[in-house]
Amino acid sequence: MSWLSYRLLGRQLRKLEEKLAPFKEIYDSAGFSEPFVIYLSRWILIGLVAVPSFYILMFVIHMEILHIWVGFSALLAMILTIVLALVLVLAVLYYPVYRRYSMRLKIDSQLPFTVGYMAAIASAGISAERMIERAAEVEKVKELAYMFTHIVRDIRILGLDTLSALERAASRSPSMLLATFLTGIRDTFITSGDLKSFTIFTARRFIQNKINALRNVVNTLGILAEI
């Protein structure tokens, strides 16, 4: 279906893609495997089929089953169809936002421990690419493993250099913490190359931030309990 929708609507949506640049940026950081234009074309094709079909169904139900006057049946069917179309549009626009938010929460909760592991293997003097590859292999949170795996893919399959792959991953990361960490690896790679010191410092900072956040939650719960 994605192939059919792209064949029918892809060329027209290429022109619309520039006008939806902010939405495309959200989509690109939400972990979708298919291009933005294919996502749009598929859902537009579904809407073009579903909305008229829904209108006909509602009209028939009001006319034949509920026995409502033809003009009023057409009006009611039109109102329900407009509601369906609005719900469909909102769902298509909101789902990438929700998916990016969900990815960010999972990545941020796991990242301090993953960076701690990366600091341990960086102490062995391995390269940035190998460090990220090892993290992708052992990572249990699929959202974080997805980000690391795509960095390795960009290097080995697409032929990007390590700096470009890290920069690209940081730009499409749903998590600001992960983007900052990847940018820091890139900057360290350019300057000193001391990944061990950088990852250890970052791991300590992330874990301390997590401890502070948990302490704030406990304090808030204590205040609520006293109230």
Coordinates of N, CA and C in Angstrom, one line a residue:
M1 N 0.8 -1.2 0.0 CA 0.0 0.0 0.0 C 0.9 1.3 0.0
S2 N 2.0 1.2 0.7 CA 2.9 2.4 0.8 C 3.4 2.7 -0.6
W3 N 3.7 1.6 -1.4 CA 4.3 1.7 -2.7 C 3.2 2.4 -3.6
L4 N 2.0 1.9 -3.5 CA 0.9 2.4 -4.4 C 0.6 3.9 -4.0
S5 N 0.5 4.2 -2.7 CA 0.3 5.6 -2.4 C 1.4 6.6 -2.8
Y6 N 2.6 6.1 -2.7 CA 3.7 6.9 -3.2 C 3.7 7.1 -4.7
R7 N 3.3 6.1 -5.4 CA 3.2 6.2 -6.9 C 2.2 7.2 -7.3
L8 N 1.1 7.2 -6.5 CA -0.1 8.1 -6.9 C 0.1 9.5 -6.4
L9 N 0.7 9.7 -5.2 CA 0.7 11.0 -4.6 C 2.1 11.6 -4.3
G10 N 3.1 10.7 -4.4 CA 4.5 11.1 -4.0 C 5.0 12.4 -4.7
R11 N 4.8 12.5 -6.0 CA 5.3 13.7 -6.7 C 4.7 15.0 -6.2
Q12 N 3.3 14.9 -6.0 CA 2.7 16.1 -5.5 C 3.1 16.5 -4.0
L13 N 3.3 15.4 -3.2 CA 3.7 15.7 -1.8 C 5.1 16.2 -1.7
R14 N 5.9 15.9 -2.7 CA 7.3 16.4 -2.6 C 7.3 18.0 -2.5
K15 N 6.3 18.6 -3.2 CA 6.2 20.0 -3.2 C 5.7 20.5 -1.8
L16 N 4.8 19.7 -1.2 CA 4.2 20.0 0.1 C 5.2 19.8 1.2
E17 N 6.2 19.0 1.0 CA 7.1 18.6 2.1 C 7.9 19.8 2.6
E18 N 8.2 20.8 1.8 CA 9.0 21.9 2.3 C 8.1 22.8 3.2
K19 N 6.8 22.9 2.9 CA 5.9 23.7 3.7 C 5.7 23.0 5.1
L20 N 5.9 21.7 5.2 CA 5.7 21.0 6.4 C 7.0 20.7 7.1
A21 N 8.0 21.6 6.9 CA 9.3 21.3 7.5 C 9.3 21.1 9.0
P22 N 8.6 21.9 9.8 CA 8.6 21.7 11.2 C 8.1 20.3 11.6
F23 N 7.0 19.9 10.9 CA 6.4 18.6 11.2 C 7.3 17.5 10.7
K24 N 8.0 17.7 9.6 CA 9.0 16.7 9.1 C 10.1 16.6 10.1
E25 N 10.6 17.6 10.7 CA 11.6 17.5 11.7 C 11.2 16.7 12.9
I26 N 10.0 16.8 13.3 CA 9.5 16.0 14.4 C 9.4 14.5 14.0
Y27 N 8.9 14.3 12.8 CA 8.8 13.0 12.2 C 10.2 12.3 12.1
D28 N 11.2 13.0 11.7 CA 12.5 12.4 11.5 C 13.1 12.0 12.8
S29 N 12.7 12.7 13.9 CA 13.3 12.4 15.2 C 12.4 11.4 16.0
A30 N 11.4 10.8 15.4 CA 10.5 9.9 16.1 C 10.8 8.5 15.8
G31 N 11.8 8.2 15.1 CA 12.2 6.8 14.9 C 11.5 6.0 13.9
F32 N 10.9 6.7 12.9 CA 10.2 6.0 11.8 C 11.2 5.4 10.8
S33 N 10.9 4.3 10.2 CA 11.9 3.7 9.3 C 11.6 4.1 7.8
E34 N 10.4 4.6 7.6 CA 10.0 5.0 6.2 C 10.1 6.5 6.1
P35 N 10.4 7.0 4.9 CA 10.5 8.5 4.7 C 9.2 9.2 5.0
F36 N 9.3 10.5 5.2 CA 8.2 11.3 5.6 C 7.2 11.4 4.5
V37 N 7.6 11.5 3.3 CA 6.7 11.6 2.2 C 5.8 10.3 2.0
I38 N 6.4 9.2 2.3 CA 5.6 7.9 2.2 C 4.6 7.8 3.3
Y39 N 5.0 8.3 4.5 CA 4.0 8.3 5.6 C 2.8 9.2 5.2
L40 N 3.1 10.4 4.7 CA 2.0 11.3 4.3 C 1.1 10.7 3.2
S41 N 1.8 10.2 2.2 CA 1.0 9.7 1.0 C 0.1 8.5 1.4
R42 N 0.6 7.6 2.3 CA -0.2 6.5 2.7 C -1.5 6.9 3.4
W43 N -1.3 7.8 4.4 CA -2.5 8.3 5.1 C -3.4 9.2 4.3
I44 N -2.9 9.9 3.4 CA -3.8 10.7 2.5 C -4.6 9.8 1.6
L45 N -4.0 8.7 1.1 CA -4.7 7.7 0.3 C -5.8 7.0 1.2
I46 N -5.4 6.7 2.4 CA -6.4 6.1 3.3 C -7.6 7.0 3.5
G47 N -7.3 8.3 3.7 CA -8.3 9.3 3.9 C -9.2 9.5 2.7
L48 N -8.6 9.5 1.5 CA -9.4 9.6 0.3 C -10.4 8.5 0.1
V49 N -10.0 7.3 0.6 CA -10.9 6.1 0.4 C -11.9 6.1 1.6
A50 N -11.4 6.3 2.8 CA -12.2 6.1 4.0 C -13.3 7.2 4.2
V51 N -13.0 8.5 3.9 CA -13.9 9.5 4.2 C -15.2 9.5 3.3
P52 N -15.0 9.3 1.9 CA -16.3 9.2 1.1 C -17.0 7.9 1.4
S53 N -16.3 6.8 1.7 CA -17.0 5.6 2.1 C -17.8 5.8 3.4
F54 N -17.2 6.5 4.3 CA -17.9 6.7 5.6 C -19.2 7.6 5.4
Y55 N -19.0 8.6 4.5 CA -20.2 9.4 4.2 C -21.3 8.6 3.6
I56 N -21.0 7.8 2.7 CA -22.1 6.9 2.0 C -22.7 6.0 3.1
L57 N -21.9 5.4 3.9 CA -22.4 4.5 4.9 C -23.3 5.2 5.9
M58 N -22.9 6.4 6.4 CA -23.8 7.1 7.3 C -25.1 7.6 6.6
F59 N -25.0 8.0 5.4 CA -26.2 8.4 4.7 C -27.2 7.2 4.5
V60 N -26.7 6.1 4.2 CA -27.5 4.9 4.0 C -28.1 4.5 5.4
I61 N -27.4 4.5 6.4 CA -27.9 4.2 7.8 C -29.0 5.1 8.2
H62 N -28.8 6.4 8.0 CA -29.8 7.4 8.4 C -31.1 7.3 7.5
M63 N -30.9 6.9 6.2 CA -32.0 6.8 5.3 C -32.8 5.5 5.5
E64 N -32.1 4.4 5.4 CA -32.7 3.1 5.3 C -33.0 2.5 6.7
I65 N -32.2 2.8 7.7 CA -32.4 2.1 9.0 C -33.1 3.1 9.9
L66 N -32.7 4.3 10.0 CA -33.3 5.3 10.9 C -34.5 6.0 10.3
H67 N -34.7 5.9 9.0 CA -35.8 6.5 8.2 C -35.9 8.0 8.5
I68 N -34.8 8.6 8.3 CA -34.8 10.1 8.4 C -34.9 10.7 7.0
W69 N -35.5 11.9 7.0 CA -35.7 12.6 5.7 C -34.4 12.8 5.0
V70 N -34.4 12.7 3.6 CA -33.2 12.6 2.8 C -32.3 13.8 3.1
G71 N -32.9 15.0 3.1 CA -32.0 16.2 3.3 C -31.3 16.2 4.7
F72 N -32.1 15.8 5.7 CA -31.5 15.8 7.0 C -30.5 14.7 7.2
S73 N -30.7 13.6 6.5 CA -29.8 12.4 6.5 C -28.5 12.9 5.9
A74 N -28.6 13.6 4.7 CA -27.3 14.1 4.1 C -26.6 15.0 5.0
L75 N -27.3 15.9 5.7 CA -26.6 16.9 6.6 C -25.9 16.1 7.8
L76 N -26.6 15.2 8.4 CA -26.1 14.5 9.5 C -24.8 13.7 9.1
A77 N -25.0 13.0 7.9 CA -23.8 12.3 7.4 C -22.6 13.2 7.1
M78 N -22.9 14.4 6.6 CA -21.8 15.3 6.3 C -21.1 15.8 7.6
I79 N -21.9 16.0 8.6 CA -21.3 16.5 9.9 C -20.4 15.4 10.5
L80 N -20.9 14.1 10.5 CA -20.2 13.0 11.0 C -18.9 12.8 10.2
T81 N -19.0 13.0 8.9 CA -17.8 12.8 8.0 C -16.8 13.8 8.3
I82 N -17.2 15.1 8.5 CA -16.3 16.1 8.8 C -15.5 15.9 10.1
V83 N -16.3 15.4 11.1 CA -15.7 15.0 12.4 C -14.7 13.9 12.2
L84 N -15.0 12.9 11.4 CA -14.1 11.8 11.1 C -12.8 12.3 10.4
A85 N -13.0 13.2 9.4 CA -11.8 13.7 8.7 C -10.9 14.5 9.7
L86 N -11.5 15.3 10.6 CA -10.7 16.1 11.5 C -10.0 15.2 12.5
V87 N -10.6 14.1 13.0 CA -10.0 13.2 13.9 C -8.8 12.5 13.2
L88 N -9.0 12.1 11.9 CA -8.0 11.4 11.1 C -6.8 12.4 11.0
V89 N -7.0 13.6 10.6 CA -5.9 14.6 10.4 C -5.2 14.8 11.7
L90 N -5.9 15.0 12.8 CA -5.2 15.2 14.1 C -4.4 13.9 14.5
A91 N -5.0 12.7 14.3 CA -4.2 11.5 14.6 C -3.0 11.4 13.8
V92 N -3.0 11.7 12.5 CA -1.8 11.6 11.7 C -0.8 12.6 12.1
L93 N -1.2 13.8 12.5 CA -0.2 14.8 12.9 C 0.3 14.6 14.4
Y94 N -0.5 14.0 15.2 CA -0.2 13.9 16.6 C 0.7 12.6 16.9
Y95 N 0.5 11.6 16.1 CA 1.2 10.3 16.4 C 2.7 10.5 16.4
P96 N 3.3 11.2 15.4 CA 4.8 11.3 15.5 C 5.2 12.1 16.8
V97 N 4.4 13.1 17.2 CA 4.7 13.9 18.4 C 4.7 13.0 19.6
Y98 N 3.7 12.1 19.7 CA 3.6 11.2 20.8 C 4.7 10.2 20.8
R99 N 5.0 9.7 19.6 CA 6.1 8.7 19.5 C 7.5 9.3 19.9
R100 N 7.7 10.5 19.5 CA 9.0 11.2 19.8 C 9.1 11.4 21.3
Y101 N 8.0 11.8 21.9 CA 7.9 12.0 23.4 C 8.2 10.7 24.1
S102 N 7.5 9.7 23.7 CA 7.7 8.4 24.3 C 9.2 7.9 24.2
M103 N 9.8 8.1 23.0 CA 11.2 7.7 22.8 C 12.1 8.5 23.7
R104 N 11.8 9.8 23.9 CA 12.7 10.7 24.7 C 12.6 10.2 26.2
L105 N 11.5 9.9 26.7 CA 11.4 9.4 28.1 C 12.2 8.1 28.3
K106 N 12.1 7.2 27.4 CA 12.8 5.9 27.5 C 14.3 6.1 27.4
I107 N 14.7 6.9 26.5 CA 16.1 7.2 26.3 C 16.7 7.9 27.5
D108 N 16.0 8.9 28.0 CA 16.5 9.7 29.1 C 16.6 8.9 30.4
S109 N 15.7 7.9 30.5 CA 15.7 7.1 31.8 C 16.9 6.1 31.7
Q110 N 17.3 5.7 30.5 CA 18.3 4.6 30.4 C 19.7 5.2 30.2
L111 N 19.8 6.4 29.6 CA 21.1 6.9 29.1 C 22.2 7.0 30.2
P112 N 21.9 7.4 31.4 CA 23.0 7.5 32.4 C 23.7 6.1 32.6
F113 N 22.9 5.0 32.6 CA 23.6 3.7 32.8 C 24.3 3.3 31.5
T114 N 23.7 3.6 30.3 CA 24.4 3.3 29.1 C 25.7 4.0 28.9
V115 N 25.7 5.3 29.3 CA 26.9 6.1 29.2 C 28.0 5.5 30.2
G116 N 27.5 5.0 31.4 CA 28.4 4.4 32.3 C 29.1 3.2 31.7
Y117 N 28.3 2.4 31.0 CA 28.9 1.2 30.3 C 29.9 1.7 29.3
M118 N 29.5 2.7 28.5 CA 30.4 3.2 27.4 C 31.7 3.7 28.0
A119 N 31.6 4.3 29.2 CA 32.8 4.8 29.9 C 33.7 3.7 30.3
A120 N 33.1 2.5 30.7 CA 34.0 1.4 31.1 C 34.7 0.8 29.9
I121 N 34.0 0.7 28.7 CA 34.7 0.1 27.6 C 35.6 1.1 26.9
A122 N 35.3 2.4 27.1 CA 36.2 3.5 26.5 C 37.6 3.5 27.2
S123 N 37.6 2.9 28.5 CA 38.8 2.9 29.2 C 39.8 1.9 28.6
A124 N 39.3 1.0 27.7 CA 40.2 0.1 27.0 C 40.9 0.7 25.8
G125 N 40.5 2.0 25.5 CA 41.2 2.7 24.4 C 40.6 2.4 23.1
I126 N 39.3 1.9 23.0 CA 38.7 1.6 21.7 C 38.2 2.9 21.0
S127 N 38.0 2.8 19.7 CA 37.5 4.0 19.0 C 36.1 4.3 19.3
A128 N 35.7 5.5 18.9 CA 34.3 6.0 19.1 C 33.3 5.1 18.3
E129 N 33.7 4.7 17.1 CA 32.8 3.8 16.3 C 32.6 2.5 17.0
R130 N 33.7 1.9 17.5 CA 33.6 0.6 18.1 C 32.8 0.7 19.5
M131 N 33.0 1.8 20.2 CA 32.3 2.0 21.4 C 30.8 2.1 21.2
I132 N 30.4 2.8 20.2 CA 28.9 2.9 19.9 C 28.4 1.6 19.4
E133 N 29.2 0.8 18.6 CA 28.8 -0.5 18.1 C 28.5 -1.4 19.3
R134 N 29.4 -1.5 20.2 CA 29.3 -2.3 21.4 C 28.1 -1.9 22.2
A135 N 27.8 -0.6 22.4 CA 26.7 -0.2 23.1 C 25.4 -0.6 22.4
A136 N 25.4 -0.6 21.1 CA 24.2 -1.0 20.3 C 23.9 -2.5 20.5
E137 N 25.0 -3.3 20.6 CA 24.9 -4.7 20.7 C 24.3 -5.2 22.1
V138 N 24.6 -4.5 23.1 CA 24.2 -4.9 24.5 C 23.0 -4.1 25.0
E139 N 22.6 -3.0 24.3 CA 21.6 -2.2 24.8 C 20.2 -2.9 24.8
K140 N 19.5 -2.9 25.9 CA 18.2 -3.5 26.0 C 17.0 -2.6 25.7
V141 N 17.2 -1.3 25.9 CA 16.1 -0.4 25.5 C 16.2 -0.2 24.0
K142 N 15.2 -0.6 23.3 CA 15.2 -0.6 21.8 C 15.3 0.7 21.2
E143 N 14.8 1.8 21.9 CA 14.9 3.1 21.3 C 16.3 3.6 21.3
L144 N 17.0 3.3 22.4 CA 18.4 3.7 22.4 C 19.3 2.9 21.5
A145 N 19.0 1.6 21.5 CA 19.7 0.7 20.5 C 19.5 1.1 19.1
Y146 N 18.3 1.6 18.8 CA 17.9 2.1 17.4 C 18.8 3.2 17.0
M147 N 19.0 4.2 18.0 CA 19.8 5.4 17.7 C 21.3 5.0 17.4
F148 N 21.8 4.1 18.3 CA 23.2 3.7 18.1 C 23.4 2.8 16.8
T149 N 22.4 2.0 16.6 CA 22.5 1.1 15.4 C 22.5 1.9 14.1
H150 N 21.8 3.0 14.1 CA 21.7 3.9 12.9 C 23.0 4.7 12.7
I151 N 23.7 4.9 13.8 CA 25.0 5.6 13.6 C 26.0 4.6 13.0
V152 N 26.0 3.4 13.4 CA 26.9 2.4 12.8 C 26.5 2.1 11.4
R153 N 25.2 2.1 11.1 CA 24.7 1.9 9.7 C 25.2 3.1 8.8
D154 N 25.1 4.3 9.3 CA 25.5 5.4 8.5 C 27.0 5.4 8.1
I155 N 27.8 4.8 9.1 CA 29.2 4.7 8.8 C 29.5 3.6 7.9
R156 N 29.0 2.4 8.1 CA 29.4 1.2 7.4 C 28.6 1.0 6.0
I157 N 27.4 1.4 6.0 CA 26.6 1.2 4.8 C 26.5 2.5 3.9
L158 N 26.2 3.6 4.5 CA 26.1 4.8 3.8 C 27.4 5.5 3.5
G159 N 28.5 5.0 4.2 CA 29.8 5.6 3.9 C 30.1 6.9 4.5
L160 N 29.4 7.3 5.6 CA 29.7 8.6 6.2 C 30.9 8.4 7.2
D161 N 31.6 9.5 7.4 CA 32.7 9.4 8.3 C 32.1 9.5 9.7
T162 N 32.8 9.2 10.8 CA 32.3 9.2 12.1 C 31.8 10.5 12.6
L163 N 32.5 11.6 12.2 CA 32.0 12.9 12.6 C 30.6 13.3 12.0
S164 N 30.5 13.0 10.7 CA 29.2 13.2 10.1 C 28.1 12.4 10.6
A165 N 28.4 11.1 10.9 CA 27.4 10.2 11.4 C 26.9 10.7 12.8
L166 N 27.9 11.1 13.7 CA 27.5 11.6 15.0 C 26.7 12.9 14.9
E167 N 27.0 13.8 14.0 CA 26.3 15.0 13.8 C 24.9 14.7 13.3
R168 N 24.8 13.8 12.4 CA 23.4 13.4 11.9 C 22.6 12.8 12.9
A169 N 23.1 11.9 13.7 CA 22.4 11.3 14.8 C 21.9 12.3 15.9
A170 N 22.8 13.3 16.2 CA 22.4 14.3 17.2 C 21.3 15.2 16.7
S171 N 21.3 15.4 15.4 CA 20.2 16.3 14.8 C 18.8 15.6 14.8
R172 N 18.8 14.3 14.7 CA 17.6 13.6 14.6 C 17.2 12.9 15.9
S173 N 17.9 13.2 17.0 CA 17.7 12.5 18.3 C 16.4 13.2 18.9
P174 N 15.5 12.3 19.5 CA 14.4 12.9 20.2 C 14.7 13.4 21.6
S175 N 15.9 13.0 22.1 CA 16.3 13.4 23.4 C 17.4 14.4 23.3
M176 N 17.3 15.5 24.1 CA 18.3 16.5 24.2 C 19.5 16.0 24.9
L177 N 19.4 15.1 25.9 CA 20.5 14.6 26.6 C 21.4 13.7 25.6
L178 N 20.7 12.9 24.8 CA 21.5 12.1 23.9 C 22.1 12.9 22.8
A179 N 21.4 13.9 22.3 CA 22.0 14.8 21.3 C 23.3 15.5 21.9
T180 N 23.2 16.0 23.2 CA 24.3 16.6 23.8 C 25.5 15.6 24.0
F181 N 25.2 14.4 24.3 CA 26.2 13.4 24.5 C 26.9 13.1 23.2
L182 N 26.1 12.9 22.1 CA 26.7 12.6 20.8 C 27.6 13.7 20.3
T183 N 27.1 15.0 20.5 CA 27.8 16.1 20.1 C 29.1 16.2 20.9
G184 N 29.1 15.8 22.2 CA 30.3 15.8 23.0 C 31.3 14.8 22.5
I185 N 30.8 13.6 22.1 CA 31.7 12.6 21.5 C 32.4 13.2 20.3
R186 N 31.6 13.8 19.4 CA 32.1 14.4 18.2 C 33.2 15.5 18.5
D187 N 32.9 16.4 19.4 CA 33.9 17.4 19.8 C 35.1 16.8 20.4
T188 N 35.0 15.8 21.2 CA 36.1 15.2 21.8 C 37.0 14.5 20.7
F189 N 36.3 13.9 19.8 CA 37.0 13.2 18.7 C 37.8 14.2 17.9
I190 N 37.3 15.4 17.7 CA 38.0 16.4 17.0 C 39.2 17.0 17.7
T191 N 39.0 17.2 19.1 CA 40.0 17.9 19.9 C 41.0 16.9 20.5
S192 N 40.7 16.5 21.6 CA 41.7 15.7 22.4 C 41.7 14.2 22.0
G193 N 40.5 13.7 21.7 CA 40.4 12.2 21.4 C 40.3 11.4 22.6
D194 N 40.3 12.0 23.8 CA 40.2 11.3 25.1 C 38.8 10.9 25.4
L195 N 38.3 9.9 24.8 CA 36.9 9.4 25.1 C 36.8 8.9 26.5
K196 N 37.8 8.4 27.1 CA 37.7 7.8 28.4 C 37.3 8.9 29.4
S197 N 38.0 10.1 29.4 CA 37.7 11.1 30.4 C 36.4 11.7 30.1
F198 N 36.0 11.9 28.8 CA 34.7 12.5 28.5 C 33.6 11.6 28.9
T199 N 33.6 10.4 28.6 CA 32.5 9.5 29.0 C 32.4 9.3 30.5
I200 N 33.5 9.2 31.2 CA 33.4 9.1 32.7 C 32.8 10.4 33.3
F201 N 33.3 11.5 32.8 CA 32.7 12.8 33.3 C 31.2 12.9 33.0
T202 N 30.8 12.5 31.8 CA 29.4 12.6 31.4 C 28.6 11.6 32.2
A203 N 29.1 10.4 32.4 CA 28.3 9.4 33.2 C 28.1 9.9 34.6
R204 N 29.1 10.5 35.2 CA 28.9 11.0 36.6 C 27.9 12.1 36.6
R205 N 27.9 13.0 35.6 CA 27.0 14.1 35.6 C 25.6 13.6 35.4
F206 N 25.4 12.7 34.4 CA 24.0 12.2 34.2 C 23.5 11.4 35.4
I207 N 24.3 10.6 36.0 CA 23.8 9.9 37.2 C 23.5 10.8 38.3
Q208 N 24.3 11.9 38.5 CA 24.0 12.9 39.6 C 22.7 13.6 39.3
N209 N 22.5 13.9 38.0 CA 21.2 14.6 37.6 C 20.0 13.7 37.9
K210 N 20.2 12.4 37.6 CA 19.1 11.4 37.9 C 18.8 11.3 39.4
I211 N 19.9 11.3 40.2 CA 19.8 11.3 41.6 C 19.0 12.5 42.1
N212 N 19.4 13.7 41.6 CA 18.7 14.9 42.0 C 17.2 14.9 41.6
A213 N 16.9 14.4 40.4 CA 15.5 14.3 40.0 C 14.7 13.4 40.9
L214 N 15.3 12.2 41.2 CA 14.6 11.3 42.1 C 14.5 11.9 43.5
R215 N 15.5 12.6 44.0 CA 15.4 13.3 45.3 C 14.2 14.3 45.3
N216 N 14.1 15.1 44.2 CA 13.0 16.0 44.1 C 11.6 15.4 44.1
V217 N 11.5 14.2 43.5 CA 10.3 13.4 43.5 C 9.9 13.0 44.9
V218 N 10.9 12.5 45.6 CA 10.7 12.0 47.0 C 10.3 13.2 47.9
N219 N 11.0 14.4 47.7 CA 10.6 15.5 48.5 C 9.2 16.0 48.2
T220 N 8.8 16.0 46.9 CA 7.4 16.3 46.6 C 6.4 15.4 47.2
L221 N 6.7 14.1 47.1 CA 5.8 13.1 47.7 C 5.7 13.3 49.2
G222 N 6.8 13.7 49.9 CA 6.8 13.9 51.3 C 5.9 15.1 51.6
I223 N 6.0 16.2 50.8 CA 5.2 17.4 51.0 C 3.7 17.0 50.9
L224 N 3.4 16.3 49.8 CA 2.0 15.9 49.6 C 1.5 15.0 50.7
A225 N 2.3 14.1 51.2 CA 1.9 13.3 52.4 C 1.6 14.1 53.6
E226 N 2.4 15.2 53.9 CA 2.2 16.0 55.0 C 0.9 16.8 54.8
I227 N 0.6 17.3 53.6 CA -0.6 18.0 53.3 C -1.8 17.1 53.5

